[in-house]
Short mmCIF file of C-alpha atoms in Angstrom, two decimals:
data_model
loop_
_atom_site.label_atom_id
_atom_site.label_comp_id
_atom_site.label_asym_id
_atom_site.label_seq_id
_atom_site.Cartn_x
_atom_site.Cartn_y
_atom_site.Cartn_z
CA ARG A 1 102.01 100.97 119.68
CA TYR A 2 104.26 103.26 117.67
CA ARG A 3 107.87 103.16 116.73
CA THR A 4 109.93 106.16 115.70
CA THR A 5 112.48 105.55 112.90
CA THR A 6 114.95 107.96 111.26
CA SER A 7 115.39 108.07 107.49
CA SER A 8 119.07 107.79 106.65
CA ALA A 9 118.63 109.87 103.52
CA SER A 10 117.12 112.88 105.27
CA GLY A 11 117.63 112.43 108.94
CA THR A 12 113.90 112.89 109.32
CA SER A 13 112.13 111.06 112.17
CA LEU A 14 109.09 109.14 111.10
CA ARG A 15 106.49 107.80 113.53
CA SER A 16 104.91 104.65 112.28
CA ARG A 17 102.53 102.13 113.72
CA GLU A 18 104.37 98.81 114.25
CA ILE A 19 101.46 96.39 114.13
CA MET A 20 97.92 97.07 112.99
CA ASN A 21 95.02 94.73 112.47
CA ASP A 22 92.28 95.07 109.83
CA GLU A 23 89.77 92.91 108.06
CA TYR A 24 92.46 91.64 105.71
CA GLY A 25 94.81 90.35 108.41
CA LYS A 26 97.93 91.49 110.10
CA MET A 27 99.43 94.70 108.69
CA ASP A 28 102.83 95.84 109.70
CA ASP A 29 105.49 98.44 108.72
CA SER A 30 107.77 96.03 106.87
CA GLY A 31 109.47 97.07 103.68
CA SER A 32 111.68 99.96 102.88
CA THR A 33 111.09 103.69 103.04
CA TYR A 34 112.25 106.23 100.50
CA VAL A 35 111.89 109.96 101.42
CA VAL A 36 110.98 112.09 98.42
CA PRO A 37 112.73 115.44 99.06
CA THR A 38 109.97 117.58 97.41
CA PHE A 39 106.78 116.72 95.59
CA THR A 40 104.59 119.35 93.89
CA LEU A 41 100.83 118.72 93.62
CA GLU A 42 98.63 119.72 90.77
CA SER A 43 97.41 122.57 93.00
CA GLY A 44 100.88 123.99 93.02
CA LYS A 45 101.43 123.21 96.72
CA THR A 46 104.73 121.50 97.41
CA LEU A 47 105.19 118.74 99.99
CA LYS A 48 108.58 118.23 101.59
CA GLN A 49 110.16 115.08 102.96
CA VAL A 50 107.41 112.73 101.80
CA PRO A 51 107.92 109.21 103.15
CA VAL A 52 106.99 106.45 100.65
CA LYS A 53 106.91 102.90 102.02
CA TYR A 54 107.49 100.20 99.44
CA LYS A 55 108.13 96.51 99.17
CA THR A 56 109.44 94.60 96.17
CA PHE A 57 109.55 90.99 94.98
CA GLY A 58 111.68 89.47 92.20
CA LYS A 59 114.58 91.05 90.31
CA LEU A 60 114.79 93.87 87.83
CA ASN A 61 116.38 92.54 84.64
CA SER A 62 119.36 94.14 82.86
CA THR A 63 117.10 95.94 80.28
CA LYS A 64 114.80 97.12 83.10
CA ASP A 65 111.60 96.21 81.17
CA ASN A 66 110.12 93.62 83.58
CA CYS A 67 108.84 96.00 86.27
CA MET A 68 105.27 95.70 87.47
CA ILE A 69 103.87 98.27 89.88
CA VAL A 70 100.75 97.10 91.72
CA CYS A 71 98.47 100.04 92.41
CA HIS A 72 96.02 99.83 95.26
CA ALA A 73 93.66 102.17 97.08
CA LEU A 74 92.37 100.23 100.08
CA THR A 75 95.43 98.86 101.86
CA GLY A 76 97.09 100.58 104.80
CA ASN A 77 100.41 99.08 104.02
CA ALA A 78 102.85 98.25 101.24
CA SER A 79 102.70 94.51 101.70
CA LEU A 80 101.92 92.87 98.31
CA ASP A 81 102.18 89.43 99.87
CA SER A 82 99.58 90.04 102.58
CA TRP A 83 97.09 91.99 100.41
CA TRP A 84 97.44 90.11 97.12
CA GLY A 85 99.13 86.94 98.43
CA SER A 86 97.07 84.47 96.49
CA MET A 87 98.06 86.18 93.29
CA LEU A 88 101.81 86.41 94.10
CA GLY A 89 104.26 83.73 93.16
CA ALA A 90 105.65 81.58 90.36
CA GLY A 91 102.86 80.94 87.77
CA HIS A 92 100.48 83.48 89.23
CA LEU A 93 99.45 86.95 88.03
CA PHE A 94 102.25 88.65 90.01
CA ASP A 95 105.01 86.19 89.01
CA HIS A 96 108.11 87.34 90.76
CA THR A 97 110.23 84.82 88.82
CA LYS A 98 109.49 86.78 85.66
CA PHE A 99 108.65 90.29 86.95
CA PHE A 100 110.04 92.75 89.38
CA CYS A 101 106.90 93.45 91.31
CA GLY A 102 106.50 96.40 93.67
CA LEU A 103 103.88 98.07 95.75
CA CYS A 104 104.08 101.42 97.55
CA LYS A 105 102.06 103.66 99.76
CA CYS A 106 102.49 107.32 100.58
#
């Protein structure tokens, strides 16, 4: 099942799968999408209108030095809570009461 959404920043239609299942549980298209207008690869090729799905937890502090970006290679979504859920929360590795935690996928 697919859903077509339109990015307000670019007016670009994006086709995304609403619900997917994998060995790690329910995956969905929750989160926010930022569309990068242009992105140049090391090869010199430039990609246009690159959608980046992201999800954040916690709050960025006034000095903006509490940001934690969680990098991943195996997930099909940007859902930190479903992929790394046991490590997310107060007193855990990804403590969103101390850090502004984010995960994204392109």
